[in-house]
Coordinates of C-alpha atoms in Angstrom, one line a residue:
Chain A
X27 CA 0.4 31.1 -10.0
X28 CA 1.4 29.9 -13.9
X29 CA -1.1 30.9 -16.2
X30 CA -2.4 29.8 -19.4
X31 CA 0.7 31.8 -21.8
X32 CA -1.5 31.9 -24.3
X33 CA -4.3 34.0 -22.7
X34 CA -3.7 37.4 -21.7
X35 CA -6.3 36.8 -18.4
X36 CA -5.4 34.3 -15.8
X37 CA -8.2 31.8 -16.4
X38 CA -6.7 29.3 -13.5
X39 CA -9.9 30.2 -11.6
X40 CA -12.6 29.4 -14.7
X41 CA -10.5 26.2 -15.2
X42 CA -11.0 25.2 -12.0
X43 CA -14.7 24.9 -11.8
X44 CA -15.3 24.4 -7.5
X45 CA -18.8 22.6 -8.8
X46 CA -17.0 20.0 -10.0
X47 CA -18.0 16.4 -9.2
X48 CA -15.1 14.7 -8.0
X49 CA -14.7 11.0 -6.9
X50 CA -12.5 9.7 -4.3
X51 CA -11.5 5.8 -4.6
X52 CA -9.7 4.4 -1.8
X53 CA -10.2 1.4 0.7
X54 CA -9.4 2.8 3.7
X55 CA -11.9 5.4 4.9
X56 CA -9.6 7.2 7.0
X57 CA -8.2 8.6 3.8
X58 CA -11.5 9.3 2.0
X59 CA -11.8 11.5 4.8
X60 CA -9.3 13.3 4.9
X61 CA -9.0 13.7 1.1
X62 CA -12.6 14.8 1.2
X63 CA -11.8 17.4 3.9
X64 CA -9.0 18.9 1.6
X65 CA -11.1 19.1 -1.4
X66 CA -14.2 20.9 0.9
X67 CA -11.2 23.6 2.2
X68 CA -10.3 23.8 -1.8
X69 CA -13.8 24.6 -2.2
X70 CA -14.8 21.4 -4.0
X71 CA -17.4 20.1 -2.0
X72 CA -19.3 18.3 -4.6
X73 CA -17.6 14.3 -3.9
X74 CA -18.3 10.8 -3.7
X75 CA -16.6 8.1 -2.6
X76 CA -15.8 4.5 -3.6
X77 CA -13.9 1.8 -1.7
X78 CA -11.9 0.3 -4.9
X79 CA -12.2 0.2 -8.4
X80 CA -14.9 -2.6 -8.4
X81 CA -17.7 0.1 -6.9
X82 CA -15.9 3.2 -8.6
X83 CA -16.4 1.9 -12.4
X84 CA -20.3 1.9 -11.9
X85 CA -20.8 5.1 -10.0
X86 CA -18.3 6.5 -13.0
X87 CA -20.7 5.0 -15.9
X88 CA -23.9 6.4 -14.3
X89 CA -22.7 9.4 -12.9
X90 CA -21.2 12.5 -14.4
X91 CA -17.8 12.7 -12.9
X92 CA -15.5 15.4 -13.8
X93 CA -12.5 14.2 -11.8
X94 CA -10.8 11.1 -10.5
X95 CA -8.9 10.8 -7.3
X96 CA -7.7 7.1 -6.6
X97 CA -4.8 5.0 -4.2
X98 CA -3.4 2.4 -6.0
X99 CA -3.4 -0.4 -3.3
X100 CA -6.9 -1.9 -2.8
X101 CA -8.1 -5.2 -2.5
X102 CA -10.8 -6.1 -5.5
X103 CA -9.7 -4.0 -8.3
X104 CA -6.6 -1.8 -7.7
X105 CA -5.9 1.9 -8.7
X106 CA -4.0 0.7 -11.6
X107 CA -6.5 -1.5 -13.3
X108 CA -9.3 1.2 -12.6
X109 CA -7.0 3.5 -14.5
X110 CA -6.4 1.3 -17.7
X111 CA -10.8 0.6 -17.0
X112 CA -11.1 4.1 -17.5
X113 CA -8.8 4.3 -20.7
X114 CA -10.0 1.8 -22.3
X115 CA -13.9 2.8 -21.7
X116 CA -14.9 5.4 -24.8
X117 CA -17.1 7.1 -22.9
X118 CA -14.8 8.0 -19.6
X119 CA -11.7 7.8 -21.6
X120 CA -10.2 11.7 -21.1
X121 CA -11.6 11.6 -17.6
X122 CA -8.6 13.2 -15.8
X123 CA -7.2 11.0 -12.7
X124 CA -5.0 11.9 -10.3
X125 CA -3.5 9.3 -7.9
X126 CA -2.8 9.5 -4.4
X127 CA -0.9 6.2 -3.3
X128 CA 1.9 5.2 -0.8
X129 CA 3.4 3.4 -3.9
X130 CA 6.9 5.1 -4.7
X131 CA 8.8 2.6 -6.6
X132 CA 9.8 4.1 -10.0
X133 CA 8.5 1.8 -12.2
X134 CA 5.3 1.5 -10.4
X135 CA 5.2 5.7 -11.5
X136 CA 6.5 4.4 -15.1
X137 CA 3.4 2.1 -15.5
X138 CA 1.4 4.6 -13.9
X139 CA 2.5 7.2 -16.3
X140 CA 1.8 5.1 -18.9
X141 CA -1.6 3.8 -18.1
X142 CA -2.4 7.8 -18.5
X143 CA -2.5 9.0 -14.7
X144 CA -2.4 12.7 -15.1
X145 CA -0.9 13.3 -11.9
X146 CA 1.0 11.4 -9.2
X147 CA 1.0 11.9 -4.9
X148 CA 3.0 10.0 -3.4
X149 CA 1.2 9.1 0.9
X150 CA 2.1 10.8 3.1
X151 CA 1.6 14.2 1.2
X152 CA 0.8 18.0 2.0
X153 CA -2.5 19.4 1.0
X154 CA 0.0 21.8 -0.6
X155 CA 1.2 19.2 -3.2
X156 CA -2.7 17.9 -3.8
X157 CA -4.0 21.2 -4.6
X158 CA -0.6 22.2 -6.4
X159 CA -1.4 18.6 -8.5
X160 CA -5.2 19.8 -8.9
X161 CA -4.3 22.8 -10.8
X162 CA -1.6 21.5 -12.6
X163 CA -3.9 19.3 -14.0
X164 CA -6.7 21.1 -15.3
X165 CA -3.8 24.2 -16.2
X166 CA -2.8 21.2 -18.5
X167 CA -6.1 19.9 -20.0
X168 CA -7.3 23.9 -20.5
X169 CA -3.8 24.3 -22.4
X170 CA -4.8 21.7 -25.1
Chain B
X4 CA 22.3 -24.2 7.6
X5 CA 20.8 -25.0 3.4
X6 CA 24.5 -24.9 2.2
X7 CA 25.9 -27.2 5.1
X8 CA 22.7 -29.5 4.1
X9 CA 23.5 -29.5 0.6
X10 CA 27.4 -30.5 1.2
X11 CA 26.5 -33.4 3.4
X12 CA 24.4 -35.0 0.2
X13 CA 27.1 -33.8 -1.9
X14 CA 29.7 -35.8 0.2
X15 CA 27.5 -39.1 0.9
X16 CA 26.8 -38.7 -3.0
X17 CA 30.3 -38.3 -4.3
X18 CA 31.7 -41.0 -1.5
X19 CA 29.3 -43.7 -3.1
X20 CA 30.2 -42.7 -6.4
X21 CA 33.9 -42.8 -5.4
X22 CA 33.2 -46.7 -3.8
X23 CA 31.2 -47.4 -7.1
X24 CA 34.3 -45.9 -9.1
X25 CA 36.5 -49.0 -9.6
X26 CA 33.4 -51.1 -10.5
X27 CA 32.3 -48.6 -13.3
X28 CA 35.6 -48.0 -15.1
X29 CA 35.6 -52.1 -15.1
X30 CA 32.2 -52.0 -17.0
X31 CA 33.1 -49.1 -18.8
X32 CA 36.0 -50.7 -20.2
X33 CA 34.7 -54.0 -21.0
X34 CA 32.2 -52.1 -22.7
X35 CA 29.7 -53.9 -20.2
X36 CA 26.6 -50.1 -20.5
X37 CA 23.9 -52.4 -18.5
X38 CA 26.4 -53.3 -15.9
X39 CA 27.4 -49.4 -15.6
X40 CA 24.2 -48.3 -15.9
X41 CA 23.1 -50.3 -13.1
X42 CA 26.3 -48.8 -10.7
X43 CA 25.0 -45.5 -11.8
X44 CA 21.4 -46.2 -11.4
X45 CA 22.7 -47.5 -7.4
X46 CA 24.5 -44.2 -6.4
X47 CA 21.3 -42.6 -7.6
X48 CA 19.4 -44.3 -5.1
X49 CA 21.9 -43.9 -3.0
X50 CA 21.7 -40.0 -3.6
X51 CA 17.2 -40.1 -3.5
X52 CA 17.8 -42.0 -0.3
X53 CA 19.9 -39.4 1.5
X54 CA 17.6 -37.1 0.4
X55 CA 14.4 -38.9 1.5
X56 CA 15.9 -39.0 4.5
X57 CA 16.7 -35.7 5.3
X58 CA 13.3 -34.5 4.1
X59 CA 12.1 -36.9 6.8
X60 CA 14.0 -35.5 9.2
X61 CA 13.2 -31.8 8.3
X62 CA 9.3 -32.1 8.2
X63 CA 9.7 -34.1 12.0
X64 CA 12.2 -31.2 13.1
X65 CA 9.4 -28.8 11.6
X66 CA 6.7 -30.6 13.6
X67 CA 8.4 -30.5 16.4
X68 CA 8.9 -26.5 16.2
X69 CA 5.4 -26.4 15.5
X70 CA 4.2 -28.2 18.3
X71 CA 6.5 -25.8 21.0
X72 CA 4.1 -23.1 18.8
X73 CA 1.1 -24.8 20.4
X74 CA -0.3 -25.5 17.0
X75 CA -3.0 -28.0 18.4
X76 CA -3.1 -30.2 14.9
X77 CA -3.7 -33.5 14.3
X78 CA -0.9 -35.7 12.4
X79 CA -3.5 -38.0 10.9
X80 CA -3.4 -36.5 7.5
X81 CA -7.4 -35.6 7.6
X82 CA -6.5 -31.9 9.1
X83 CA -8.3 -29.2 7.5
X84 CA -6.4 -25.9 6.7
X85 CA -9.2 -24.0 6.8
X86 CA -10.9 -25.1 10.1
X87 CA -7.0 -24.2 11.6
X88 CA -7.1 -22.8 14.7
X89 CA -3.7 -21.3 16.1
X90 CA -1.9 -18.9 17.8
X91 CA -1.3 -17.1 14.5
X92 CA -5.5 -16.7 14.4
X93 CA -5.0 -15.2 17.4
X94 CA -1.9 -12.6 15.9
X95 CA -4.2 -12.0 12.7
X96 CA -6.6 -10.8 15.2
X97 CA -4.8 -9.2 17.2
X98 CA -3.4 -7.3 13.9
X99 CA -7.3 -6.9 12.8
X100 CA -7.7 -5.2 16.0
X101 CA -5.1 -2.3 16.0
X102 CA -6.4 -1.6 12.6
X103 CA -9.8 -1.1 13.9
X104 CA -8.8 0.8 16.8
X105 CA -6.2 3.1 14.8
X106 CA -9.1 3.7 12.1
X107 CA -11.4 4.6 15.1
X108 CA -9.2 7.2 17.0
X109 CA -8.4 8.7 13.4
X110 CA -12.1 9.7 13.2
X111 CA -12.3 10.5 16.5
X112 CA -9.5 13.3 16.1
X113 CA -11.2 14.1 12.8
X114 CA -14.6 14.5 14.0
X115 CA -12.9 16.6 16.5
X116 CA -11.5 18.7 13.8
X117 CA -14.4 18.6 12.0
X118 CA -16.1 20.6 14.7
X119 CA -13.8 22.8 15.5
X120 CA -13.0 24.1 12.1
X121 CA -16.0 25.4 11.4
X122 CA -16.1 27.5 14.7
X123 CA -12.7 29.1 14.3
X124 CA -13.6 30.2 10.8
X125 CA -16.9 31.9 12.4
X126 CA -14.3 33.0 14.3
X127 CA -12.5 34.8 12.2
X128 CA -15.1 36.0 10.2
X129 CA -17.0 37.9 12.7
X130 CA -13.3 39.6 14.0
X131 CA -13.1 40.7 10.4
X132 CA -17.0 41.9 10.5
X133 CA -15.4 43.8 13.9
X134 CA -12.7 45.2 12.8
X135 CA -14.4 47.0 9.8
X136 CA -16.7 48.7 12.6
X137 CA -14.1 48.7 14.8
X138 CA -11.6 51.0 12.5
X139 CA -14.4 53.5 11.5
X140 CA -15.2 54.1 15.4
X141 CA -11.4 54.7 16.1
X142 CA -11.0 56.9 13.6
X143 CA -13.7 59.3 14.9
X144 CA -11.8 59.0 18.3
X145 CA -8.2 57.9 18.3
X146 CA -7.6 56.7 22.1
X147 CA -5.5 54.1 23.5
X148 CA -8.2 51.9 24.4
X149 CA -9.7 52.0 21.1
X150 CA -6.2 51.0 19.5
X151 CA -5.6 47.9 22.3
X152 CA -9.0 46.5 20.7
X153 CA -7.7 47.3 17.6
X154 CA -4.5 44.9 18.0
X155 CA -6.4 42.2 20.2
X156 CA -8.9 41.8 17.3
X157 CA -6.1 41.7 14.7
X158 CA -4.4 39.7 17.0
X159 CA -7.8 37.1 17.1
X160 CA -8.1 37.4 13.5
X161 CA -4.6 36.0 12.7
X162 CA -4.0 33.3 15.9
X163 CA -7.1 32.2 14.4
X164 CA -5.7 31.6 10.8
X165 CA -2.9 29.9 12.1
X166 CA -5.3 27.3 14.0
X167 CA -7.1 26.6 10.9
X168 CA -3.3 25.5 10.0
X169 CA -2.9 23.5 12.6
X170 CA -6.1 22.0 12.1
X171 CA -5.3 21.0 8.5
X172 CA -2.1 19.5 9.9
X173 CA -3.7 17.6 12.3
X174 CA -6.4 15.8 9.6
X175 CA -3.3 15.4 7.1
X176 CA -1.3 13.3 9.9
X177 CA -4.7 11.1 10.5
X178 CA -3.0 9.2 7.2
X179 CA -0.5 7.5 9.6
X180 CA -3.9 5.2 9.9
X181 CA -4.0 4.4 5.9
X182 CA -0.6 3.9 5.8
X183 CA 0.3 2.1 9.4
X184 CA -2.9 -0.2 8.2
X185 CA -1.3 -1.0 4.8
X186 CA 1.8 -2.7 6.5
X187 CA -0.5 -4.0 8.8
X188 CA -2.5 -6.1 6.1
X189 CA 0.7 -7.0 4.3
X190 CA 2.0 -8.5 7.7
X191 CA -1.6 -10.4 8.0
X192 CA -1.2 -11.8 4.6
X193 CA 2.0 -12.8 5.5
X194 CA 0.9 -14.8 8.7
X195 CA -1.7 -16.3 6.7
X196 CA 0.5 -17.3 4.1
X197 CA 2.7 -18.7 6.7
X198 CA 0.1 -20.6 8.9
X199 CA -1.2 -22.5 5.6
X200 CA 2.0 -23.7 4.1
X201 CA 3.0 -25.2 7.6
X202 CA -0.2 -26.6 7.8
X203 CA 0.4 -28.1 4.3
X204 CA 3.3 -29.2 5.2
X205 CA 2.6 -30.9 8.6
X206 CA 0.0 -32.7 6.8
X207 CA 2.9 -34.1 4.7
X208 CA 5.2 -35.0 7.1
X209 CA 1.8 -37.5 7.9
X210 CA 2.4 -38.8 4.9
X211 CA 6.5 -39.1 4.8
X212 CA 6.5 -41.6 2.3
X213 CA 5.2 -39.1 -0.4
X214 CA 7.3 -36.4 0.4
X215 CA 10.1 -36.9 -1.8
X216 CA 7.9 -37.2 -4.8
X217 CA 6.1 -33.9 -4.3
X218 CA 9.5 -32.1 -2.6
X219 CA 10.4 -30.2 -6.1
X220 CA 6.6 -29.0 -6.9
X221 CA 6.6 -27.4 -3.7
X222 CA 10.0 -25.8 -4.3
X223 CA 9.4 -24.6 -7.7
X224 CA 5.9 -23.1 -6.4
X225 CA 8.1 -21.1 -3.7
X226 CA 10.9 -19.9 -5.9
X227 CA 8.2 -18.7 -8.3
X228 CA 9.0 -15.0 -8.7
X229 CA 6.3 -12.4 -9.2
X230 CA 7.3 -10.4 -12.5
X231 CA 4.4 -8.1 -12.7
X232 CA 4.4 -4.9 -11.4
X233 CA 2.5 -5.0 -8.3
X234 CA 1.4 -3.4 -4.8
X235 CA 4.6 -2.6 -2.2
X236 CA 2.9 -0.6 0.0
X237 CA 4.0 2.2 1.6
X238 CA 7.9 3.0 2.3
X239 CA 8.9 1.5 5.6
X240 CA 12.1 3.1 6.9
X241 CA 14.6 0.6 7.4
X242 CA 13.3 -1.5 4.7
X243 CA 15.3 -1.9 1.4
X244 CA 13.1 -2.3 -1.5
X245 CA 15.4 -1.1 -4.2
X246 CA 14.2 1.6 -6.4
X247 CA 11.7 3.7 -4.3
X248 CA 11.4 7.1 -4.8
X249 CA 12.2 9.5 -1.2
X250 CA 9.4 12.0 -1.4
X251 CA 6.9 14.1 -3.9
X252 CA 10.0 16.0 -5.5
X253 CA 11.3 12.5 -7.0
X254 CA 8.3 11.8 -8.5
X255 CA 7.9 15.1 -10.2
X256 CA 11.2 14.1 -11.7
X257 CA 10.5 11.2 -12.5
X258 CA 7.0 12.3 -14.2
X259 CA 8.4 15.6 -15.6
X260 CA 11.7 12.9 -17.3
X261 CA 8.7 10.9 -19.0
X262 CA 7.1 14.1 -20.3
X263 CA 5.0 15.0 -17.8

């Protein structure tokens, strides 16, 4: 597993903090689920979940979230437009986001990458490639 | 069967204008504009006429096909989209239903895995808890039965690993629902979309002597092309959508090209 170059200890795990509070946006439940049941084998057990960006935003402004997981496709307010909420909102701003969507046309990724995702699973995808994203993520953050 | 459509007004169009011909290049030449602009104004109608009548003949040939759909609707011009009741109600349904019933034996297989997890990983613990025990006794005695508990336990302890894999692969596949359901709603949408513009435009055909005048809003409404970028839904197979990305390694590309 890549480490931090600049730090002589591997600090991967410390990065990763398993107490994290992590919430899942996505209108089919199914999903939630089985996002949720990844995370718990990750060891992140500490989740919530919202069925589009309309009842994220709230429980993101009242809650102390440490981590976004969202699908793009959702009636009400999309992935997308949650995104650039997020970005545009001072206070949640640098919230990381990762999304996890069956949208793979290139320039969707483009305006996604754009908007600030910080990482991009395309549906179907292997817990492999979520948890690889995961780390990647916070590897990157802790780097800054 | 638009082309053929659109070279039958062409010809009934230019054949007037070719009858009108002689007349014009007499008014033209005597310099006579209200005469010529009266021939021209005639082959116009001529032209709106055709037309007219071809959009009559449409929206009655449209009627017809929707009546062999067993759309039960009224041609008195005081339907109601909303209050439309159809076959394709039925279809959106229908769709509604396999949605449901997808979503519901996803959980059930999840609330399946859900307790079995959690037993194969007591599983596995307690063969490990066994094992340590296990290898202190053997090494006091060293017999042949000691060592074939020795491999069935190690033999528990990883079968058991491997059907905590299978278990994850069996609540990752459980996403066919998410994305099955996707194509699903689009294909609702779709009916929808469908069902209301040939209600709209069965509730013209009442009204035939309008239609021409409202013809090219409705075209320019349906040749309106979305330029935003928007939801596709997932990748179906079979479908050509242009620039999609194949799997998770594109993307990375893709991302990695933009500086990620």
């Amino acid at each position: 597993m890549a480490c931090a170059s600049h730090d002589s200890t591997c600090k991967l795990e410390a990065v990763l903090d398993k107490n994290m509070k992590i919430l899942i946006v996505d209108d089919f439940s199914t999903m939630r689920r089985i996002i949720k049941n990844l995370l718990r084998d990750l060891g992140f057990t500490n989740t919530a979940e919202a069925d589009d960006g309309t009842s994220a935003m709230p429980m993101l402004e009242n809650g102390q979230f440490d981590f976004v997981i969202t699908d793009w496709n959702m009636p009400g307010m999309t992935g997308i437009e949650l995104l650039k909420a997020i970005r545009a909102n001072d206070r949640l701003k640098s919230l990381p986001i990762l999304m996890v969507t069956a949208e793979a046309k290139r320039d969707q990724i483009i305006a996604a990458a754009q908007a600030g995702v910080n990482g991009y699973v395309v549906k179907p995808f292997t817990a492999a490639a979520l948890q690889e994203k995961i780390e990647k993520i916070f590897e990157r953050i802790d780097a800054q | 069967m638009g082309e053929i459509q659109k070279n039958n007004d062409h010809s009934r169009y230019a054949e007037s204008l070719r009858a009108s011909s002689p007349e014009l290049i007499q008014c033209l030449q005597a310099n006579d504009m209200d005469g010529a602009i009266a021939i021209l104004q005639h082959v116009n109608l001529v032209r709106e006429q055709t037309l007219y009548q071809e959009v009559g003949r449409l929206t009655r040939a449209l009627h017809n096909a929707l009546k062999d759909f067993h759309l039960e609707i009224g041609l008195d011009g005081r339907l109601d989209v909303s209050s439309e009741l159809s076959e394709m109600v039925d279809a959106r349904s229908r769709l509604n239903y396999v949605i449901e019933m997808t979503e519901e034996a996803a959980n059930t297989t999840m609330d399946n895995v859900d307790a079995a997890s959690p037993r194969v990983q007591r599983l596995i613990e307690r063969c490990n808890q066994v094992q340590d025990i296990w290898a202190k006794e053997r090494a006091d005695h060293g017999d042949e039965e000691y060592s074939a508990v020795s491999r069935l336990l190690s033999m528990i302890s990883s079968e058991s690993q491997q059907v905590q894999q299978h278990l994850q692969n069996i609540l990752l596949a459980q996403g066919f629902q998410d994305l099955s359901g996707q194509v699903i709603r689009r294909v609702i949408n779709l009916v929808r979309d469908v069902e209301e513009s040939l209600v709209r435009l069965v509730k013209l055909a009442s009204e035939v002597e309008q239609v021409a005048g409202i013809q090219s809003d409705a075209l320019t409404e349906v040749n309106q092309k979305e330029t935003n970028v928007s939801e596709e839904g997932p990748y179906v197979k079979g479908v050509s959508r242009g620039d999609v990305v194949n799997d998770q390694d594109e993307v990375d590309e893709l991302l990695s090209s933009l500086g990620f």
